[in-house]
Amino acid sequence: MLKLDFHPAGRHFLQIPGPSPVPDRILRAMSYPTIDHRGPEFGALGLKVIEGIKKIFKTQQPVVIYPASGTGAWEAALVNTLSPGDTVLMFETGHFATLWKKMAESLGLKPEFLGLPGIEGWRRGVQPQMIEARLRADTGHLIKAVCVVHNETSTGVTSDIAAVRQAIDAAGHPALLLVDTISGLACADYRHDDWGVDVTVSGSQKGLMLPPGISFNAVSPKALAASKQAKLPRAFWGWDEIIEMNATGYWPYTPNTNLLYGLSEALEMILDEGLDNVFARHERLAEACRRAVTAWGLEIQCADPAVYSPVLTGVMTPEGVDADAVRKVIYERFDMSLGTGLGKMKGRMFRIGHLGDCNDLMLMATLSGCEMGLRLAGVPLAASGLPAAMDYLVAEAKVKALKAAA
Ligand SMILES: *Cc1c(COP(=O)(O)O)cnc(C)c1O
């Protein structure tokens, strides 16, 4: 039995693809006393985070903040824009796309699930040409929304959202575009306005480096107009009242005050580093991670290098090796958490998170833990992956030094 006050020496390595490690600076900000959510101080905090978060979504439009996990914001996106029986086109990229589709069914929508056969869809991401073909065939415009996952956290695939927008436009179809970037936001470039996304769904505990507990809907004018006609029942999730009260920095109910302190701090950290630098750091860590996996002789879950995720890397274990047994060894021996294989990939893969508050040495320690655990679990490796990752990180550091000197 694990005792609840069990504290091994040193730091736990939380390398699951969300929740990601919360920086001390954010934890400290969250420890400020809770204030009156109707008082003047709160209004200033509210306005700061409501305006600040727009920079992360790259939008001028309203971003609604809910005291809920990402799943709540998924529901909000659907119930604010759609009516019972509406057909929605969803794309099977993995476990999270599958869960969103199940939710659509539970809400009385008619989701149509497009995808590649078998696990191919779980390795290659959204295929915009399939969406375009399906929308062209829908001459009566029965499809009311296209729903896709930007960064599929169950596999490590980041789909091209601009290409999905182009596919919808090429088909001349009026469907709304709803995108889940719960794990992509603040890790990979995301452009709510430029990409013509109608509702973007995100959450706090992935790239934003916060604990779980708040989530977001960025809302386009077209989505706002659709919400006036949409007939799915909604109360708590309704945008209207929240957006109205947000104008002065408040909410119609008690918002998550201490998480908003954390959000305020996270926004400062991300904007100080600069979004482009944040994205480049994620790309660098992901590339180093993939080089280690490849050197081990193991297969990366994402089979298309064009859509490799900067957020996490899915590692497939050889036939006959239970990936969860490897994870267990790593957890028990090295105090490191890795993501489990979800849905169709249960037992076949583990996921290494390298998102949020992560740097080169944290990644190297993570890869060391993986490699030692793989060896302990008896998985045959072609070679050590550590030199491959280090060589890449050193080369990148040299390039950076040269650029700085130039
Ligand atoms: C984490 C995640 C979710 C679920 O969010 P919760 O906060 O667990 O409700 C949904 N979609 C994606 C892509 C995610 O990464």
Coordinates of C-alpha atoms and ligand atoms in Angstrom, one line a residue:
M1 CA 0.0 0.0 0.0
L2 CA 1.3 3.5 -0.9
K3 CA 1.1 5.7 2.1
L4 CA -0.3 9.1 1.4
D5 CA 2.5 10.9 3.2
F6 CA 5.1 9.0 1.1
H7 CA 7.7 11.5 -0.1
P8 CA 10.7 10.1 -1.9
A9 CA 13.9 12.2 -2.0
G10 CA 14.2 14.7 -4.9
R11 CA 11.7 15.9 -7.3
H12 CA 8.9 13.8 -8.9
F13 CA 9.1 13.9 -12.7
L14 CA 5.7 14.7 -14.0
Q15 CA 6.2 13.9 -17.6
I16 CA 2.7 13.0 -18.6
P17 CA 1.3 15.2 -21.4
G18 CA -0.8 17.2 -18.9
P19 CA -1.1 18.1 -16.2
S20 CA 2.3 19.5 -16.8
P21 CA 4.7 20.7 -14.0
V22 CA 3.5 23.9 -12.4
P23 CA 6.4 26.4 -12.0
D24 CA 7.0 27.5 -8.4
R25 CA 6.3 31.1 -9.5
I26 CA 2.8 30.1 -10.4
L27 CA 2.2 28.1 -7.3
R28 CA 3.3 31.1 -5.2
A29 CA 1.0 33.4 -7.1
M30 CA -1.9 31.0 -6.4
S31 CA -1.2 31.1 -2.7
Y32 CA -2.3 34.8 -2.4
P33 CA -5.4 35.1 -0.2
T34 CA -8.7 34.6 -2.0
I35 CA -10.4 38.0 -2.6
D36 CA -14.0 39.2 -3.0
H37 CA -15.0 38.2 -6.5
R38 CA -17.3 41.3 -6.6
G39 CA -14.7 43.7 -5.3
P40 CA -12.7 46.3 -7.2
E41 CA -9.4 44.4 -7.0
F42 CA -11.0 41.4 -8.6
G43 CA -12.2 43.4 -11.5
A44 CA -8.6 44.5 -12.3
L45 CA -7.4 40.9 -12.2
G46 CA -10.4 39.7 -14.3
L47 CA -9.7 42.4 -17.0
K48 CA -6.0 41.5 -17.1
V49 CA -6.6 37.8 -17.7
I50 CA -9.5 38.2 -20.1
E51 CA -7.5 40.6 -22.3
G52 CA -4.2 38.7 -21.8
I53 CA -5.4 35.3 -22.8
K54 CA -6.5 36.7 -26.2
K55 CA -2.8 37.1 -27.1
I56 CA -2.2 33.4 -26.6
F57 CA -5.2 32.4 -28.8
K58 CA -4.1 35.2 -31.3
T59 CA -7.6 36.6 -31.3
Q60 CA -9.4 39.9 -30.9
Q61 CA -12.6 38.1 -30.1
P62 CA -14.0 37.1 -26.7
V63 CA -12.4 34.3 -24.8
V64 CA -14.7 32.8 -22.2
I65 CA -13.0 31.3 -19.1
Y66 CA -14.8 28.6 -17.3
P67 CA -14.1 27.1 -13.8
A68 CA -14.0 23.6 -15.4
S69 CA -11.7 21.0 -16.9
G70 CA -11.2 20.9 -20.7
T71 CA -14.2 18.5 -21.0
G72 CA -16.5 21.3 -19.8
A73 CA -15.2 23.7 -22.5
W74 CA -15.8 20.9 -25.1
E75 CA -19.4 20.8 -24.0
A76 CA -19.7 24.6 -24.0
A77 CA -18.5 24.7 -27.6
L78 CA -21.2 22.3 -28.7
V79 CA -24.2 23.5 -26.6
N80 CA -23.7 27.1 -27.5
T81 CA -23.6 26.7 -31.2
L82 CA -25.8 23.6 -32.1
S83 CA -29.3 22.3 -31.9
P84 CA -30.7 18.8 -31.1
G85 CA -30.3 16.4 -34.1
D86 CA -27.7 18.6 -35.9
T87 CA -25.1 16.6 -37.9
V88 CA -21.5 17.4 -37.0
L89 CA -18.5 16.1 -38.9
M90 CA -15.7 15.0 -36.6
F91 CA -12.3 13.5 -37.4
E92 CA -10.9 10.4 -35.7
T93 CA -7.4 11.4 -34.7
G94 CA -7.3 9.4 -31.5
H95 CA -8.7 9.0 -28.1
F96 CA -9.6 12.6 -27.4
A97 CA -11.4 13.0 -30.8
T98 CA -13.3 9.8 -29.9
L99 CA -14.3 11.2 -26.5
W100 CA -15.5 14.5 -28.0
K101 CA -17.6 12.5 -30.5
K102 CA -19.2 10.4 -27.6
M103 CA -20.0 13.7 -25.9
A104 CA -21.7 14.9 -29.1
E105 CA -23.8 11.8 -29.1
S106 CA -24.8 12.1 -25.5
L107 CA -25.9 15.7 -26.2
G108 CA -28.3 14.5 -28.9
L109 CA -26.2 15.6 -31.9
K110 CA -25.5 13.3 -34.9
P111 CA -21.8 13.1 -35.2
E112 CA -20.3 11.6 -38.4
F113 CA -16.9 10.2 -37.7
L114 CA -14.4 10.5 -40.6
G115 CA -11.1 8.7 -40.4
L116 CA -8.4 6.5 -41.9
P117 CA -8.9 2.8 -41.3
G118 CA -7.6 0.9 -38.3
I119 CA -5.0 2.8 -36.3
E120 CA -3.8 4.7 -39.4
G121 CA -5.9 7.7 -38.3
W122 CA -4.2 7.5 -34.9
R123 CA -0.9 7.9 -36.6
R124 CA -1.5 10.6 -39.2
G125 CA -3.9 13.2 -38.0
V126 CA -6.6 15.1 -39.8
Q127 CA -6.9 14.6 -43.6
P128 CA -8.3 17.9 -44.9
Q129 CA -9.1 16.4 -48.3
M130 CA -11.5 13.9 -46.8
I131 CA -13.3 16.7 -45.0
E132 CA -13.5 18.7 -48.2
A133 CA -14.9 15.7 -50.2
R134 CA -17.5 15.1 -47.5
L135 CA -18.6 18.7 -47.3
R136 CA -18.8 18.9 -51.2
A137 CA -21.2 15.9 -51.1
D138 CA -23.4 17.7 -48.5
T139 CA -25.2 19.9 -51.0
G140 CA -28.1 20.4 -48.6
H141 CA -25.7 21.8 -45.9
L142 CA -27.0 19.4 -43.2
I143 CA -23.6 19.4 -41.6
K144 CA -23.6 22.3 -39.1
A145 CA -20.1 22.0 -37.7
V146 CA -16.7 20.4 -38.4
C147 CA -14.9 19.4 -35.1
V148 CA -11.2 18.6 -35.0
V149 CA -8.5 18.1 -32.4
H150 CA -5.4 20.3 -33.1
N151 CA -2.9 18.4 -30.9
E152 CA -4.1 14.9 -30.3
T153 CA -2.7 14.2 -26.9
S154 CA -3.3 10.4 -27.1
T155 CA -0.9 10.0 -30.0
G156 CA 1.4 13.0 -30.4
V157 CA 0.1 14.3 -33.7
T158 CA -0.5 18.0 -34.4
S159 CA -2.9 18.5 -37.3
D160 CA -2.8 21.5 -39.7
I161 CA -5.8 23.6 -38.8
A162 CA -5.3 26.2 -41.5
A163 CA -5.6 23.4 -44.0
V164 CA -8.9 22.3 -42.5
R165 CA -10.2 25.9 -42.9
Q166 CA -9.1 25.9 -46.5
A167 CA -10.9 22.6 -47.1
I168 CA -14.1 24.0 -45.7
D169 CA -13.7 27.2 -47.8
A170 CA -12.8 25.2 -51.0
A171 CA -16.1 23.2 -50.5
G172 CA -17.9 26.5 -50.1
H173 CA -19.6 25.1 -47.0
P174 CA -21.1 27.2 -44.2
A175 CA -20.3 24.8 -41.4
L176 CA -18.7 26.2 -38.2
L177 CA -15.1 25.1 -37.4
L178 CA -14.7 23.9 -33.8
V179 CA -11.2 23.1 -32.7
D180 CA -9.8 21.4 -29.5
T181 CA -6.4 22.8 -28.7
I182 CA -6.5 21.9 -25.1
S183 CA -2.9 20.5 -25.2
G184 CA -1.7 22.6 -28.2
L185 CA -2.2 26.1 -26.9
A186 CA 1.1 27.8 -25.8
C187 CA 3.1 24.9 -27.1
A188 CA 2.5 25.0 -30.8
D189 CA 1.5 28.0 -32.9
Y190 CA -2.2 28.6 -32.9
R191 CA -4.1 31.4 -34.6
H192 CA -7.8 31.6 -33.8
D193 CA -8.5 34.6 -36.0
D194 CA -6.1 34.0 -38.9
W195 CA -7.3 30.4 -39.3
G196 CA -11.0 31.4 -39.2
V197 CA -11.8 29.1 -36.3
D198 CA -15.3 29.6 -34.9
V199 CA -14.8 28.1 -31.4
T200 CA -11.4 27.2 -30.0
V201 CA -11.5 25.0 -26.9
S202 CA -8.5 24.9 -24.5
G203 CA -7.6 24.1 -20.9
S204 CA -5.2 25.2 -18.1
Q205 CA -3.1 22.2 -17.3
K206 CA -1.1 21.6 -20.5
G207 CA 0.9 24.4 -22.2
L208 CA -0.4 27.1 -19.9
M209 CA 1.5 25.4 -17.0
L210 CA -1.4 25.8 -14.5
P211 CA -3.1 23.1 -12.4
P212 CA -6.3 21.6 -13.9
G213 CA -9.5 23.6 -13.3
I214 CA -10.0 26.3 -15.8
S215 CA -10.8 26.0 -19.5
F216 CA -11.6 28.3 -22.4
N217 CA -13.8 29.0 -25.5
A218 CA -12.5 31.5 -27.9
V219 CA -15.5 32.6 -29.9
S220 CA -15.8 34.1 -33.4
P221 CA -18.6 36.5 -34.5
K222 CA -20.0 33.7 -36.6
A223 CA -20.2 31.4 -33.6
L224 CA -21.7 34.1 -31.5
A225 CA -24.4 34.6 -34.2
A226 CA -25.0 30.9 -34.3
S227 CA -25.4 30.8 -30.5
K228 CA -28.5 33.1 -30.8
Q229 CA -30.3 30.4 -32.9
A230 CA -28.8 27.3 -31.2
K231 CA -31.4 25.2 -29.3
L232 CA -29.4 22.7 -27.2
P233 CA -30.2 23.3 -23.6
R234 CA -27.6 25.3 -21.8
A235 CA -27.4 27.3 -18.6
F236 CA -24.0 27.3 -16.9
W237 CA -22.2 27.1 -20.2
G238 CA -24.1 30.0 -21.9
W239 CA -21.7 32.5 -23.4
D240 CA -24.0 35.6 -23.4
E241 CA -24.1 36.4 -19.7
I242 CA -20.5 35.6 -19.2
I243 CA -19.3 37.8 -22.1
E244 CA -21.6 40.6 -20.9
M245 CA -20.1 40.6 -17.3
N246 CA -16.6 40.0 -18.5
A247 CA -16.7 43.6 -20.0
T248 CA -16.0 44.9 -16.5
G249 CA -13.8 41.9 -15.4
Y250 CA -16.4 39.9 -13.6
W251 CA -18.4 36.6 -13.9
P252 CA -22.1 35.8 -13.3
Y253 CA -21.0 33.2 -10.7
T254 CA -17.9 32.7 -8.5
P255 CA -14.9 32.2 -10.7
N256 CA -11.8 30.3 -9.8
T257 CA -10.0 33.2 -8.1
N258 CA -6.7 31.5 -7.2
L259 CA -6.4 29.8 -10.6
L260 CA -6.9 33.2 -12.2
Y261 CA -3.9 34.5 -10.1
G262 CA -2.0 31.6 -11.6
L263 CA -3.2 32.5 -15.1
S264 CA -2.1 36.1 -14.7
E265 CA 1.4 34.8 -13.7
A266 CA 1.5 32.3 -16.5
L267 CA 0.6 35.0 -19.1
E268 CA 3.4 37.1 -17.9
M269 CA 5.9 34.2 -18.1
I270 CA 4.8 33.2 -21.6
L271 CA 4.7 36.7 -23.0
D272 CA 8.0 37.6 -21.4
E273 CA 9.7 34.6 -23.0
G274 CA 7.8 35.4 -26.2
L275 CA 5.4 33.0 -27.9
D276 CA 7.8 32.3 -30.8
N277 CA 10.5 31.4 -28.3
V278 CA 8.1 29.2 -26.4
F279 CA 7.2 27.3 -29.6
A280 CA 10.9 27.0 -30.7
R281 CA 11.7 25.5 -27.3
H282 CA 8.9 22.9 -27.6
E283 CA 10.1 22.1 -31.1
R284 CA 13.7 21.6 -29.9
L285 CA 12.7 19.4 -27.0
A286 CA 10.4 17.3 -29.2
E287 CA 13.1 16.8 -31.8
A288 CA 15.7 15.8 -29.2
C289 CA 13.2 13.3 -27.8
R290 CA 12.4 11.8 -31.2
R291 CA 16.1 11.4 -31.8
A292 CA 16.5 9.4 -28.6
V293 CA 13.5 7.2 -29.4
T294 CA 14.8 6.5 -32.9
A295 CA 18.3 5.6 -31.5
W296 CA 16.6 3.2 -29.1
G297 CA 15.2 1.5 -32.2
L298 CA 11.7 2.1 -31.1
E299 CA 8.9 3.4 -33.3
I300 CA 7.3 6.9 -32.9
Q301 CA 3.5 6.7 -32.8
C302 CA 3.2 9.6 -35.3
A303 CA 3.9 8.2 -38.7
D304 CA 4.0 11.5 -40.6
P305 CA 7.0 13.8 -39.8
A306 CA 5.0 16.7 -41.1
V307 CA 2.6 16.5 -38.1
Y308 CA 5.0 15.5 -35.3
S309 CA 3.8 17.0 -32.1
P310 CA 6.0 19.5 -30.2
V311 CA 3.9 18.7 -27.0
L312 CA 4.6 15.0 -26.5
T313 CA 6.1 11.9 -28.2
G314 CA 4.2 8.6 -28.4
V315 CA 6.6 5.7 -28.1
M316 CA 5.4 2.3 -29.4
T317 CA 6.8 -0.7 -27.5
P318 CA 7.9 -3.8 -29.5
E319 CA 5.2 -6.5 -30.2
G320 CA 4.6 -8.5 -26.9
V321 CA 6.0 -5.8 -24.6
D322 CA 3.3 -4.3 -22.3
A323 CA 4.0 -0.5 -22.3
D324 CA 2.2 -0.2 -19.0
A325 CA 4.6 -2.6 -17.4
V326 CA 7.5 -0.4 -18.5
R327 CA 5.7 2.7 -17.2
K328 CA 5.2 0.9 -13.8
V329 CA 8.9 0.1 -13.5
I330 CA 9.8 3.7 -14.3
Y331 CA 7.3 5.1 -11.8
E332 CA 8.3 2.8 -9.0
R333 CA 12.0 2.9 -9.5
F334 CA 12.6 6.4 -10.7
D335 CA 9.6 8.4 -9.5
M336 CA 8.6 9.5 -13.0
S337 CA 5.1 9.6 -14.5
L338 CA 4.7 8.9 -18.2
G339 CA 1.4 8.9 -20.2
T340 CA -0.3 5.6 -20.7
G341 CA -1.6 4.3 -24.0
L342 CA -5.2 5.3 -24.4
G343 CA -8.1 3.6 -26.3
K344 CA -6.9 1.6 -29.3
M345 CA -3.2 2.1 -28.2
K346 CA -3.7 0.7 -24.6
G347 CA -0.6 -1.3 -23.7
R348 CA 1.1 -0.6 -27.0
M349 CA 2.7 2.7 -26.3
F350 CA 3.7 5.2 -23.6
R351 CA 3.7 9.0 -24.0
I352 CA 6.5 11.3 -23.0
G353 CA 5.3 14.8 -22.2
H354 CA 7.8 17.7 -23.0
L355 CA 5.4 20.6 -22.6
G356 CA 5.0 23.7 -20.6
D357 CA 7.7 24.4 -18.0
C358 CA 10.3 22.1 -19.5
N359 CA 14.0 22.7 -20.4
D360 CA 16.9 20.7 -21.9
L361 CA 18.0 19.1 -18.7
M362 CA 14.5 18.2 -17.6
L363 CA 14.2 16.4 -21.0
M364 CA 17.6 14.7 -20.6
A365 CA 16.6 13.4 -17.1
T366 CA 13.3 12.2 -18.5
L367 CA 15.0 10.3 -21.3
S368 CA 17.5 8.8 -18.8
G369 CA 14.5 7.6 -16.7
C370 CA 12.9 6.1 -19.8
E371 CA 16.1 4.4 -21.0
M372 CA 16.9 2.9 -17.6
G373 CA 13.3 1.8 -17.2
L374 CA 13.2 0.2 -20.6
R375 CA 16.4 -1.7 -19.8
L376 CA 15.1 -2.8 -16.4
A377 CA 11.9 -4.0 -18.1
G378 CA 14.0 -6.1 -20.5
V379 CA 13.2 -4.2 -23.6
P380 CA 16.0 -4.7 -26.2
L381 CA 17.3 -1.3 -27.3
A382 CA 19.4 -0.8 -30.5
A383 CA 21.6 1.8 -28.7
S384 CA 21.5 4.4 -26.0
G385 CA 19.3 7.3 -27.0
L386 CA 21.0 9.8 -24.8
P387 CA 23.9 10.7 -27.0
A388 CA 21.6 11.3 -29.9
A389 CA 19.5 13.7 -27.9
M390 CA 22.5 15.5 -26.4
D391 CA 24.3 15.9 -29.7
Y392 CA 21.2 17.6 -31.1
L393 CA 20.8 19.9 -28.0
V394 CA 24.5 20.9 -28.1
A395 CA 24.3 21.6 -31.8
E396 CA 21.2 23.8 -31.2
A397 CA 22.9 25.6 -28.4
K398 CA 25.8 26.3 -30.7
V399 CA 23.6 27.7 -33.4
K400 CA 21.9 29.9 -30.8
A401 CA 25.3 31.2 -29.5
L402 CA 26.4 32.0 -33.0
K403 CA 23.2 33.9 -33.7
A404 CA 23.6 35.9 -30.5
A405 CA 27.2 36.8 -31.4
A406 CA 26.3 37.9 -34.9
Ligands
LIG1 C1 -6.5 16.9 -21.7 C2 -7.3 16.9 -23.0 C3 -8.7 16.9 -23.0 C4 -9.5 16.7 -21.7 O1 -9.3 17.7 -20.8 P1 -9.7 17.6 -19.3 O2 -9.1 18.8 -18.7 O3 -9.1 16.3 -18.8 O4 -11.2 17.6 -19.2 C5 -9.4 16.9 -24.2 N1 -8.7 17.0 -25.3 C6 -7.4 17.0 -25.4 C7 -6.7 17.1 -26.7 C8 -6.6 17.0 -24.2 O5 -5.3 17.0 -24.3

